[in-house]
Amino acid sequence: METTRHIRILPWALCAALLAGPPAGQAQDIVSSGYASPPMAAPPAAGTRQGSSIGTMTAVPSASANGVDACDALAADPLDQERVKSVPPVELDKMDGAAALAACERALAEKPGILRFLYQTARAREKQKELAVAVELYRKAAGRGYAAAYAAMGYAYDNGEGVDQDQAEALRWYSQAALRNSAWGMFNVGYFYDYGRGVPEDDVVALDWYMKAAAGGNARAMTDAGYLLETSSAVPRDLEQARQWYIRGAEAGNAVGMNNAAHFHLNGIGGPVDTAKALDWYTRAVAAGNADAMNGLGYMYYSGIGVAKDVSRGMALYQQASDAGNITALTNLGYAYETGEGALPDLHRAIEFYRRAAAGGDGVAFNNLADFYDKGKAVTADPAEAAEWMEKALRAGATFSRDQMRDNSGNWSSAFRKALQQRLKRLKLYSGPIDGGFGAQTQAAIDRIFGVR
């Protein structure tokens, strides 16, 4: 029985394999009795104006292009629900600021009563880094009741762009936007309650706002609603509904939703296993630049799950994922160097990757470092060091490590087992003998630290 483990497809998720029996060191069968650790939430609301992370960028077909101006074509905001829907919106980072500003100032001069031209002029000023001017224009549009301008003011205060950063003021503006049916504003109010930003953390309130924002088409809210339904202890846990929300977020264009939908389909969480859909959603999420999906897709190719096995492609995706910041991919690369599947065997490179993944907090990397120190792989055997890494793995909620200590502790050295008992005794979790025997008392102590950070 293996004591090191090829890490899960996601940095937060349990490993899944569709093979009849796992090869040595690889992931074990699909989890069918629960989901021990949560997926990561989408990136924080603060710090992004990208509509593509929040909603679909697809233009709504229109029988007529009446009312469409060059200002709309150059500066329409995907987060503005009052924009002209017959033309594709433009992300801020892709906007031609000078051209947009010229077109919008001309449109505003000709039709000063059309508030979206005022809003889009402000957006063009923002693109040109004229932040103080942009804020005053947003404030003016908000004063005339333009919902997206309230959300833009919330964003400005949230990030200190053109004004002093002020969390309370940001929430006030977001709330005003939400009351005017801005899905962007609704999402951010939910986000503030979700993370306790200036208000008491309240997942029930957060979920309510996320669902309101989702009804308004906000794909990020759909994804985060799924996350709360999957992970929160304050709202009823509902994996079937979480799966559906992830799918809705994915279908609306949110890359994190795509990644999480893929993971649920691959592992059979909240519904049946569907490797074809998992492959499709991972592929789409990779195209959208999602680093976690790069690792997930790499896992499918490396292991031959739902696709013809292609270790080289899997390795390339692992490298792409690690370069993009995915910690799990580092452990997967370490596994390849440890076993020689996909790379020349090199225990020193393997431990280097495991250390990098451990520095990022990966529980399975902790486990594999414990194994290296227990067995003396590329390092001098050190039972105390091994026990320290195992404690970290257990605290990080590494289910594989818990299973090893419960079912396969005999595969670990007696010296390691005694060292772990000594650590448990120092933590006042264990009062039995230091004999290396993992009986009921030792197991109870291990259970008390499992999953407790």
Steps between C-alpha positions, in 0.01 A plus 500: 500500500641837403595763754552787259214618293454656158309809600142584425388672183441823691691661786198472725332186375509130557673292235298311242588217266280287283740209479399163640790512743752778563859443397759549770522861608203618296166637593243271649144440384239767465365625829143378540438547870569867549709799409749580771644833400352794312592648166647843494268799471535721197755782527410793727259757366739781580773532243303404191279686258499214253148423388620172357555377857149602591271450204473395139652724236263383227308776325123465495376491139281791404278552200610861491820685578307820572662706773840334461778756498875468459515566874301180557721298269819626666405533867189295591556336839418128542405582860248766393155349468375815326754480218385447141471123475533469123875568501771308686623677813867585546717396792689789654839343428410459133353847452664750266486778755578792273252394230231420757546834675474696176186310391329521838571870553359568155189286574453667839527846348239412240265319740571614858176345625612142424660387823682199358715741296594677823580164663701378202692829488593441863612151410719632220656748745566209734675315221714808438599493870324831563351344812394812690318631191342158445372489858336841467326390181385176663375702797310729263340205321407343834346829608272469200405141594722289275532165678839389360652832609414418863686170464793676333518739796498199732788354304693828518471513880564125526833536319600858574485605135449876472390520863636390836434131559201461731336161553190640671445752223552228240228286659265801514539561127471130415183481709352797316584330171336179622183685595490622140516143369867504405615138498857626539398686815302202632795269452734728692257545790487121518877485484539744791273282717665180375845614615401727789637814336382785722194301610460181704562193286161355411475224241120504507488866400782448251321212330181704473685782324690258277172346388352842429809592299482165318140571404635820346744298289813529712700185428747558782210506746375169360840344566531642851146389585613150408804538721294596805253215438795263483705620793320725745395375841254790533274402210368151426768310309358392165745345255237446232410868502866598520564298185214672319623845601850417380355386168296820472807711574700300246235537232492874564873528442663488845830310484494395867150364446631301202781358710276406791234352269773285344617384841147405608440306177833320527447397862127433483427767761136612517415280202634225277856468373528643149857507374398642162350807666794524737737503204290761321480737797868464585590571138284813495638619832856449376417708193380770741837488679395320820811351663308246708334365187842463337592268784166316484526446126861395548386241750250354254764465228776381734275230646300418187165587655234555235769549235781299345785507747758760400760544773696759303195719453410456865848608604485803271169604656640448850791727412263758351287486815797533735633795298158662542510453878323168560657332805356155436680479167831528685418187696392325181834588342677375811314172469613464138864546599458264796352218293661567162166504319524800273851597604833340580496377861661763719421497871685826558283682245195326642564629850571846360152506345343360817668772708370771266148356520528472879601866519167572333314293760422185303402215730610216273842662460524494880417127490759425234771690687414295807553186292834624366630573851366171632661294223812714454425585136743770378547602865633343818221308669360706785193360683440823692501704178269246338259524793497879476406484130231241571348721768486782243335268249236395751431856606462598134226240464694261275259206493762271349724563801217426741431176317871408516512552874179306552533213253864481392708624791699177482654627175665778700802434720469431869726798569264726307195368682668561836603850396140582400375370834753724674371802305143412594604468865668842494175640359319342799287295262648164596595353836577138411835324459754596234505154348425559132172316535219693333215376714173669585657767720752605233231495233275722712785750539562499125130557438506805726763678289374382160371794301568750781723783380 
